[in-house]
PDB file of C-alpha atoms in Angstrom:
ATOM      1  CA  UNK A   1    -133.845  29.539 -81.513  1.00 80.00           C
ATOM      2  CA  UNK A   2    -132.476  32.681 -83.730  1.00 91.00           C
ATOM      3  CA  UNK A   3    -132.280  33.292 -87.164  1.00 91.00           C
ATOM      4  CA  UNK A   4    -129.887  35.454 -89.012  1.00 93.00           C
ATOM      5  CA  UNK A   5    -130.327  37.478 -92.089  1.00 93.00           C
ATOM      6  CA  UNK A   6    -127.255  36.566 -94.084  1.00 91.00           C
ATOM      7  CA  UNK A   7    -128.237  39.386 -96.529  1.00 93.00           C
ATOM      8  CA  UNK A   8    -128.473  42.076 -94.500  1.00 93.00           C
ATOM      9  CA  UNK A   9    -125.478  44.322 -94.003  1.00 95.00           C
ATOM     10  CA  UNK A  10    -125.697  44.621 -90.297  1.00 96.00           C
ATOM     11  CA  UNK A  11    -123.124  42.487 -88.682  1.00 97.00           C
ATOM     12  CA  UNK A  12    -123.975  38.986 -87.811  1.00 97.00           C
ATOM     13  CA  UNK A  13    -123.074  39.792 -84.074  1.00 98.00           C
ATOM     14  CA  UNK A  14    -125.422  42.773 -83.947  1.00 98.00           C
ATOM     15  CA  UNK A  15    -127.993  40.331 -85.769  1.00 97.00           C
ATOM     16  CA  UNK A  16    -127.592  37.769 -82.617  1.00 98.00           C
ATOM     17  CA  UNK A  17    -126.956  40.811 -79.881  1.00 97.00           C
ATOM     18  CA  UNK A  18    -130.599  42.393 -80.961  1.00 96.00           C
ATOM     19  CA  UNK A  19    -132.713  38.997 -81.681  1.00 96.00           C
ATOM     20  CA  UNK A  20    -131.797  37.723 -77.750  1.00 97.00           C
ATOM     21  CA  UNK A  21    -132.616  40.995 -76.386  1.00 95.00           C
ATOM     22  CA  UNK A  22    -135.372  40.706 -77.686  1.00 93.00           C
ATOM     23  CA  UNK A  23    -136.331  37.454 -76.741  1.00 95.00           C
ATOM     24  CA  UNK A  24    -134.993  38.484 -73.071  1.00 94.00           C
ATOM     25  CA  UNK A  25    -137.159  41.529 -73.230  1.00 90.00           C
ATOM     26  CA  UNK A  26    -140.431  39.843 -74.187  1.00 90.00           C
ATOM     27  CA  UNK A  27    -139.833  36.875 -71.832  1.00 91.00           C
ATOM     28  CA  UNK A  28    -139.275  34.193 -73.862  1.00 94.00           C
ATOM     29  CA  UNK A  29    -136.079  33.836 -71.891  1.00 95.00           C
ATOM     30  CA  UNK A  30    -136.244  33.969 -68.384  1.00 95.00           C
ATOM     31  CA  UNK A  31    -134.182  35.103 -65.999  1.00 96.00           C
ATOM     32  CA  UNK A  32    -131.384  32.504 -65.230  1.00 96.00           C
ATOM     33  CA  UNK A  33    -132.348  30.383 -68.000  1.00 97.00           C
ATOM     34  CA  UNK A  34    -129.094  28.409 -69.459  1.00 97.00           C
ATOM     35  CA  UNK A  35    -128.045  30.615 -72.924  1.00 98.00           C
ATOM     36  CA  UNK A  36    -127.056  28.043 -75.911  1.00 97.00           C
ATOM     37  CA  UNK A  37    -123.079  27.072 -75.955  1.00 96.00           C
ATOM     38  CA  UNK A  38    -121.244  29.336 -78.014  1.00 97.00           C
ATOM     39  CA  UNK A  39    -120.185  26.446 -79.770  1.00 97.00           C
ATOM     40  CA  UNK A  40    -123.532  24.638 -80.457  1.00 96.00           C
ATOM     41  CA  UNK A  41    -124.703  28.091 -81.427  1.00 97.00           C
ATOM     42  CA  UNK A  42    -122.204  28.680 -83.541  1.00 97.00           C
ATOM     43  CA  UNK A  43    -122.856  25.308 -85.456  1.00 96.00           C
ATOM     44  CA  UNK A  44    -126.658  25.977 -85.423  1.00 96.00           C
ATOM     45  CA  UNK A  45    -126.360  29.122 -87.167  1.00 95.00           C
ATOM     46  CA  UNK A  46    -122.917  27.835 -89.147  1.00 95.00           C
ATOM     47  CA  UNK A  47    -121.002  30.664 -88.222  1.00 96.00           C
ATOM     48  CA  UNK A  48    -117.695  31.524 -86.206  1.00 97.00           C
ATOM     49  CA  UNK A  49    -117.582  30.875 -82.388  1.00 98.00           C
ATOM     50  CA  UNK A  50    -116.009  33.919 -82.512  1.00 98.00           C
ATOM     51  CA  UNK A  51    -118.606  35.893 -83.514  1.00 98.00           C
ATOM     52  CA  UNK A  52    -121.073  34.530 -81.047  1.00 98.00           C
ATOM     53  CA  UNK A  53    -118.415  35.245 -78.400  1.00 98.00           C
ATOM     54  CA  UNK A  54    -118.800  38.569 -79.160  1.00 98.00           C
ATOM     55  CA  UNK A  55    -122.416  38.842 -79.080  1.00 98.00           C
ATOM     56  CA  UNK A  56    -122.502  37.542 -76.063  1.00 98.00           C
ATOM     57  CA  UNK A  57    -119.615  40.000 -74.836  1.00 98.00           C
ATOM     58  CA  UNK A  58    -121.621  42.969 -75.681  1.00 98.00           C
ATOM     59  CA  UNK A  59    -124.970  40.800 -73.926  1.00 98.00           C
ATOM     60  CA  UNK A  60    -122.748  40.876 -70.977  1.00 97.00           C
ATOM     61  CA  UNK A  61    -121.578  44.177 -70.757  1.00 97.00           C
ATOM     62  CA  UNK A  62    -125.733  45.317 -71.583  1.00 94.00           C
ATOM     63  CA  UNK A  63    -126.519  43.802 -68.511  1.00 94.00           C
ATOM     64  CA  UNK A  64    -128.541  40.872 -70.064  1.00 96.00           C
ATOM     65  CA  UNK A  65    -126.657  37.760 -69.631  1.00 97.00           C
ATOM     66  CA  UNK A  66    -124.189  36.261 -67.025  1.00 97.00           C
ATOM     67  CA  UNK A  67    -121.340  34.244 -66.882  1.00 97.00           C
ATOM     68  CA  UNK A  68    -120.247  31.140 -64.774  1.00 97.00           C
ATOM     69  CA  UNK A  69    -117.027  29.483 -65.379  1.00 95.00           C
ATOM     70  CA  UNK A  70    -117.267  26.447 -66.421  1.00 94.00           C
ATOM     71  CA  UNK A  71    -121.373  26.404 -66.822  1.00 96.00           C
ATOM     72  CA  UNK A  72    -121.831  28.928 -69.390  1.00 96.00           C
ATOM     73  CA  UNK A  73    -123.830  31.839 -69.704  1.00 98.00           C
ATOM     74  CA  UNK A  74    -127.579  32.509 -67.991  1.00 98.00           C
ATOM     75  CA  UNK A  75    -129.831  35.257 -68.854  1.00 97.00           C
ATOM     76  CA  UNK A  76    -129.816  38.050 -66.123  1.00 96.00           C
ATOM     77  CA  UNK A  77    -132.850  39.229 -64.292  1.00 94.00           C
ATOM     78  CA  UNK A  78    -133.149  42.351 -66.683  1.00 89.00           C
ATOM     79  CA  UNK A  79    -136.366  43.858 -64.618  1.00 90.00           C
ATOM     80  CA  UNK A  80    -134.667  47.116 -64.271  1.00 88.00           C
ATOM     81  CA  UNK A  81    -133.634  46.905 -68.264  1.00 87.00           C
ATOM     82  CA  UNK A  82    -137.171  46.568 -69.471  1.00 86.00           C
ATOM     83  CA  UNK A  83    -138.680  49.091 -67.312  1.00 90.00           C
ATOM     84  CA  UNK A  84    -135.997  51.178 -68.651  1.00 89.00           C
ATOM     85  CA  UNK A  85    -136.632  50.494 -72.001  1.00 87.00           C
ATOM     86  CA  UNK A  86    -140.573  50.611 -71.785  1.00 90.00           C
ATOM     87  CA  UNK A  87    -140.098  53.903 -70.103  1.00 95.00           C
ATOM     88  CA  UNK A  88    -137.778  54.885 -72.773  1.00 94.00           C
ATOM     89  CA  UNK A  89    -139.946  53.664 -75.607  1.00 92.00           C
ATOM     90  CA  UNK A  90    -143.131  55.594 -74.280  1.00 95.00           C
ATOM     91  CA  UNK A  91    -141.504  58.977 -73.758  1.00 96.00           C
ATOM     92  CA  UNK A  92    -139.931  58.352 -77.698  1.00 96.00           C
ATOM     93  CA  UNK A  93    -143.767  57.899 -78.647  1.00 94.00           C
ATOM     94  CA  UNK A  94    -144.859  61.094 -76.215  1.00 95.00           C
ATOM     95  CA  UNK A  95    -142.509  62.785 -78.408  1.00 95.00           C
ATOM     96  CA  UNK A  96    -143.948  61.506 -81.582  1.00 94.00           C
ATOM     97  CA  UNK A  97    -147.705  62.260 -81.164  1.00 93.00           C
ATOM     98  CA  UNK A  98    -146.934  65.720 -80.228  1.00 95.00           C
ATOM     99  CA  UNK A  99    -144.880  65.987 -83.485  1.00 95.00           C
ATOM    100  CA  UNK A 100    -148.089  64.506 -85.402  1.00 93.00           C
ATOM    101  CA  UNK A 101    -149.909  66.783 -83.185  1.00 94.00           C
ATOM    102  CA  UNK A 102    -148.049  69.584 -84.623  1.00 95.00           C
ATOM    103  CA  UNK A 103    -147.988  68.439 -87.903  1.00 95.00           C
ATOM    104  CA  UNK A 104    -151.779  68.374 -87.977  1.00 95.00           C
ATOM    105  CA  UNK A 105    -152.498  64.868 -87.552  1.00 94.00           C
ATOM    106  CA  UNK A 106    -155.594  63.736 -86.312  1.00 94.00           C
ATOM    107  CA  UNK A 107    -155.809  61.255 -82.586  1.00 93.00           C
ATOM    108  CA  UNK A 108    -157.347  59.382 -85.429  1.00 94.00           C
ATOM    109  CA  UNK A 109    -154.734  59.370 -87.543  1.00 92.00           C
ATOM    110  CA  UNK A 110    -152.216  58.078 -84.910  1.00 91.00           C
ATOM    111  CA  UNK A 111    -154.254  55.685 -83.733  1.00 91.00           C
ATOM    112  CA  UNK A 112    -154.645  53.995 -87.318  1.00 91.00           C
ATOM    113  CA  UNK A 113    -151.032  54.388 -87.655  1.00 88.00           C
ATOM    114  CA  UNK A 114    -150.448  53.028 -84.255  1.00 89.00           C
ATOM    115  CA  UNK A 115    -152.461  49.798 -85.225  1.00 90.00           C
ATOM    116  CA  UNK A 116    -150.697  49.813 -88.721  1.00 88.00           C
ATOM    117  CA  UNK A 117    -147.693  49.448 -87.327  1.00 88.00           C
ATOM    118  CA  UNK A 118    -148.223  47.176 -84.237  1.00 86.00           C
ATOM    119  CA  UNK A 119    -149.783  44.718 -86.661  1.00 85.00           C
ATOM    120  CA  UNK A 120    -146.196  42.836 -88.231  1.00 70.00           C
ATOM    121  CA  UNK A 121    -144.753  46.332 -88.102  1.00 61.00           C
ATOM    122  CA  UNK A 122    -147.560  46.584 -91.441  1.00 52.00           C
ATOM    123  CA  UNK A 123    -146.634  49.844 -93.703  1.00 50.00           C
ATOM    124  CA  UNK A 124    -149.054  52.755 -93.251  1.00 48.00           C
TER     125      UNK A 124
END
């Protein structure tokens, strides 16, 4: 379902925290949708329980996922997250163009780095 980077210096719980919000965010998990066991993920991913535990403690206290004794945790209806975050994410990019704006950057400029970027988060 996830992958981790083992490499990478960011903590593996930050790693699991930001790959589910993302999959919640793009819809790939839907609202009330069973999350994986905290101890099959942990196996899957041959880490700690612990450290899924708390992943999923700071996916609970974002708002993203649920629990229910004795069932497990569910994804949340995050509606009100993602509008949040799309409205967040376009006033971020307002900001942006009218720095390229005032850097002397072309609209044709930021569109080409616009598509650069949206394509596999491609280099400019």
């Amino acid at each position: 379902m996830i992958s981790i980077d083992y490499q990478n210096r960011q903590p593996i719980y930050e790693q699991i925290v930001e790959r589910f919000q993302t999959l919640i965010m793009k819809g790939v998990l839907q609202p009330d949708a069973q999350m994986p066991s905290v101890r099959s993920l942990a196996m899957e991913l041959s880490i700690n329980p612990n450290t899924i535990q708390k992943a999923y403690a700071v996916l609970e206290q974002q708002g993203y996922i649920y629990p229910v004794k004795g069932r497990g945790n569910f994804v949340a209806d995050c509606s009100v997250l993602i509008e949040n975050r799309k409205k967040a994410v376009r006033e971020e990019l307002e900001g942006l163009v009218q720095q390229g704006k005032e850097a002397g950057l072309s609209k044709e400029d930021c569109i080409r780095i616009v598509e650069a970027c949206w394509e596999e988060g491609g280099s400019i």
